[in-house]
XYZ file of C-alpha atoms in Angstrom:
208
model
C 96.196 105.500 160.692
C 97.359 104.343 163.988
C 93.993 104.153 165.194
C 92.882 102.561 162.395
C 95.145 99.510 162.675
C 94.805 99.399 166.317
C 90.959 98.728 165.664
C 91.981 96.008 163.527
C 94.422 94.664 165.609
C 91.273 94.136 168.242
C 89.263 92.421 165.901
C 91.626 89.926 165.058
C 92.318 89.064 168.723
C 88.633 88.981 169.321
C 88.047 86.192 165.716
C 91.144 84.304 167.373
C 89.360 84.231 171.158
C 86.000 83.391 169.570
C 87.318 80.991 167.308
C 90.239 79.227 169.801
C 87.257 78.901 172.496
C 89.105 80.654 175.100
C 85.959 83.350 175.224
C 84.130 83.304 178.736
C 80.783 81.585 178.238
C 78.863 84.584 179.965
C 80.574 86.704 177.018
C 79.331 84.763 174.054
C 75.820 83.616 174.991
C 74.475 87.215 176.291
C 73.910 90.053 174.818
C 76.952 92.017 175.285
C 77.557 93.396 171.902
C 74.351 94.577 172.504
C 75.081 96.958 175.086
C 78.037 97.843 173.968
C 75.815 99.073 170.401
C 73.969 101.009 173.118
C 77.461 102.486 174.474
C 78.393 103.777 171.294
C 75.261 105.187 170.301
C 75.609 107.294 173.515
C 78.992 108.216 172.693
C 77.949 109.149 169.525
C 75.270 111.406 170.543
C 77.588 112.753 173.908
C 80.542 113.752 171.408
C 78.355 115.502 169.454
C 75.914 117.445 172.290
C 79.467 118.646 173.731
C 81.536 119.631 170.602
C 82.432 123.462 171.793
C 81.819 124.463 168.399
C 78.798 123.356 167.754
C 76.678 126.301 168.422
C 78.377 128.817 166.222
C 78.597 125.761 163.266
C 74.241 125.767 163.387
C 74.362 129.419 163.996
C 76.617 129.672 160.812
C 75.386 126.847 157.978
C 74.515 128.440 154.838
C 72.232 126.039 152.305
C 74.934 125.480 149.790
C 76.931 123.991 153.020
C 74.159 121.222 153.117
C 75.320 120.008 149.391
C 78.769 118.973 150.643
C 77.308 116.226 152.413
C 74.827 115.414 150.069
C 77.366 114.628 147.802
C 79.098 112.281 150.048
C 75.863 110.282 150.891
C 74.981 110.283 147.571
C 78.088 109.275 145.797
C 78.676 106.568 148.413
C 75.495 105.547 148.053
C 75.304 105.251 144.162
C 78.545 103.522 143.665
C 77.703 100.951 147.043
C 74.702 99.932 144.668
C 76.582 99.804 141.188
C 79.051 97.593 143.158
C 76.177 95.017 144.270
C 75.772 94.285 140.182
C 78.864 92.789 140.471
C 78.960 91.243 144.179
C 76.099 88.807 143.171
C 76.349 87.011 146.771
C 74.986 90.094 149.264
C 71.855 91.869 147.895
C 71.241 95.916 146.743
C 70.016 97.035 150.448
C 73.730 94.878 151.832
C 75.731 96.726 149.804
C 74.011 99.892 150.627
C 74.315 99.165 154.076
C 77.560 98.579 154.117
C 78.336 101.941 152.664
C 76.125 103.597 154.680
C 78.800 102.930 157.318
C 80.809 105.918 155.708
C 84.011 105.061 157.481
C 82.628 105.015 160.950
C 83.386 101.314 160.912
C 82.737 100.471 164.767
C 79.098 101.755 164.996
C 77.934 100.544 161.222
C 79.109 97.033 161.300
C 78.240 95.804 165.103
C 74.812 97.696 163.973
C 74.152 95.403 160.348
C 75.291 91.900 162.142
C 72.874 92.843 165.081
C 69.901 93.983 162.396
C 70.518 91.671 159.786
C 71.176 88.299 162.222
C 67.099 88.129 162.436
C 66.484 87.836 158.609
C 69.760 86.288 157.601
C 70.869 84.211 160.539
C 73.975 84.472 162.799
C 77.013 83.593 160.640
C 75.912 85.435 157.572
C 75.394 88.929 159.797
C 78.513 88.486 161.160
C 80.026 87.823 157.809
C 78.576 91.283 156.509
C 78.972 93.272 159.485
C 83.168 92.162 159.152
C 82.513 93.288 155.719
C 81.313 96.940 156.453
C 84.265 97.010 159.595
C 86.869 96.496 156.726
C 85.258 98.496 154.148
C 84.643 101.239 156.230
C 88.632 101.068 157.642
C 89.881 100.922 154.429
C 87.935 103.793 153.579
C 89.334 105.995 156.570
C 93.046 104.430 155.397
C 92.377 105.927 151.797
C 90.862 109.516 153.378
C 94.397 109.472 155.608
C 96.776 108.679 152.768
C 95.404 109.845 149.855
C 94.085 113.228 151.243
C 96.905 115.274 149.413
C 96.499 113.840 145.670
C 92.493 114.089 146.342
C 93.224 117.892 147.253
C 95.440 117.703 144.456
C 93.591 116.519 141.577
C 90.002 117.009 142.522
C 89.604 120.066 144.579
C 89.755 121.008 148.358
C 86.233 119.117 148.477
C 87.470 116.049 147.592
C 90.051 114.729 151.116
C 86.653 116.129 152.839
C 83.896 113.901 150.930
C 86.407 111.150 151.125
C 86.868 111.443 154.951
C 82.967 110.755 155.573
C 81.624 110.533 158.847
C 85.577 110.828 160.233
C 86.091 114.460 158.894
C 85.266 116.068 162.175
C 87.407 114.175 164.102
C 90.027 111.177 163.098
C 90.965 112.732 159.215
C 90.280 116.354 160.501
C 93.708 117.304 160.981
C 95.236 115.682 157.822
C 92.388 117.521 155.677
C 93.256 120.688 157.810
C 96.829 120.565 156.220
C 96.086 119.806 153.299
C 92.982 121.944 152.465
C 93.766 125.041 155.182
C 92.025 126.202 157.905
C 89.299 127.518 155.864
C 88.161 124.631 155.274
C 87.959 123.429 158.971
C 84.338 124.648 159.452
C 82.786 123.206 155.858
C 84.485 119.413 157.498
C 83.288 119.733 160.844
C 79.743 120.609 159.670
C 79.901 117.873 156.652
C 81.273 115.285 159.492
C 78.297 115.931 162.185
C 75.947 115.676 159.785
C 77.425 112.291 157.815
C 78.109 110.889 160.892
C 73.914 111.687 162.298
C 72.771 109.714 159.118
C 74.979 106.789 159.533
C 72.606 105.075 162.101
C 69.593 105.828 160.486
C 70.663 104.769 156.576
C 72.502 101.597 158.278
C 68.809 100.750 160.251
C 66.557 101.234 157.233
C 68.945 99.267 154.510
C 69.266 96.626 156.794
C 65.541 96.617 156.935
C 64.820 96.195 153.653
């Protein structure tokens, strides 16, 4: 949670800097965001190469493990698209893009606003890439709070499908409490492999 809203808290000093003017030149006319899309796709790869536990998690995935995750994309990814019938300003593929962030808000919306600014122009990427930051925050916000009545009402599966790409790492310990450590393994697995298909479901939306 704290995370969350510190994340937030950044992004509304950075629209006040870039809107105020008070933004080094150097910073808004290169590419900086860029490179820092670069950083994070490092990061993303680096946290993942040197997770400890990553060996015996390959070493132990059973098939029906593979259908926890499945059901996250796939649920996100159905109701993202029943939602653009009713969003008539952003088109199927946005709205699928946007959810294809599945809460990992920092890498899925600097990634749409620097895919989409070719074929939709500056403003409107930046517009849908603030979308998919808030969105995709919001979603990690709901994981966090609501994890006990999702354990609750819809089954030990449920805090973990909510959680999406943050269940091996931000929502892990809330879903750990509320689920038990038995279900540590099944959210680390389901969060490496939500969190791989994040950059590649963001790309090819954003493509289309």
């Amino acid at each position: 949670m704290t995370g969350s809203l510190i994340v937030v808290g950044f992004f509304v000093l950075g629209c006040i800097l870039g809107w105020t003017g008070y933004l080094p030149t150097w910073i808004t006319a290169s590419d900086l965001s860029t490179y820092v899309l670069y950083l994070l796709m490092f990061q993303v790869g680096m946290n993942i190469g040197s997770d400890k536990k990553l060996k015996d998690i390959l070493h132990s995935i059973r098939p029906q493990l593979l259908l926890v995750p499945l059901a996250t994309l796939s649920g996100t990814l159905l109701f993202s698209a029943l939602i653009s019938l009713v969003i008539s300003h952003w088109s199927l593929f946005d709205c699928l893009a946007v959810g294809s962030g599945f809460a990992y808000y920092s890498l899925s919306s600097i990634l749409i606003t620097q895919l989409k600014e070719p074929s939709i122009g500056m403003q409107a990427a930046a517009e849908l890439g603030t979308i998919a930051l808030m969105a995709n925050i919001i979603r990690e916000i709901f994981a966090l709070l609501g994890a006990p009545l999702f354990a609750k009402y819809f089954g030990k599966l449920a805090p973990i499908c909510a959680g999406g790409a943050t269940t091996m790492d931000t929502t892990l310990p809330i879903i750990t409490r509320t689920c038990g450590n038995d279900w540590v393994f099944v959210s680390i697995l389901h969060g490496i492999l939500v969190d791989l298909s994040v950059p590649f479901l963001v790309a090819f939306f954003c493509g289309k």
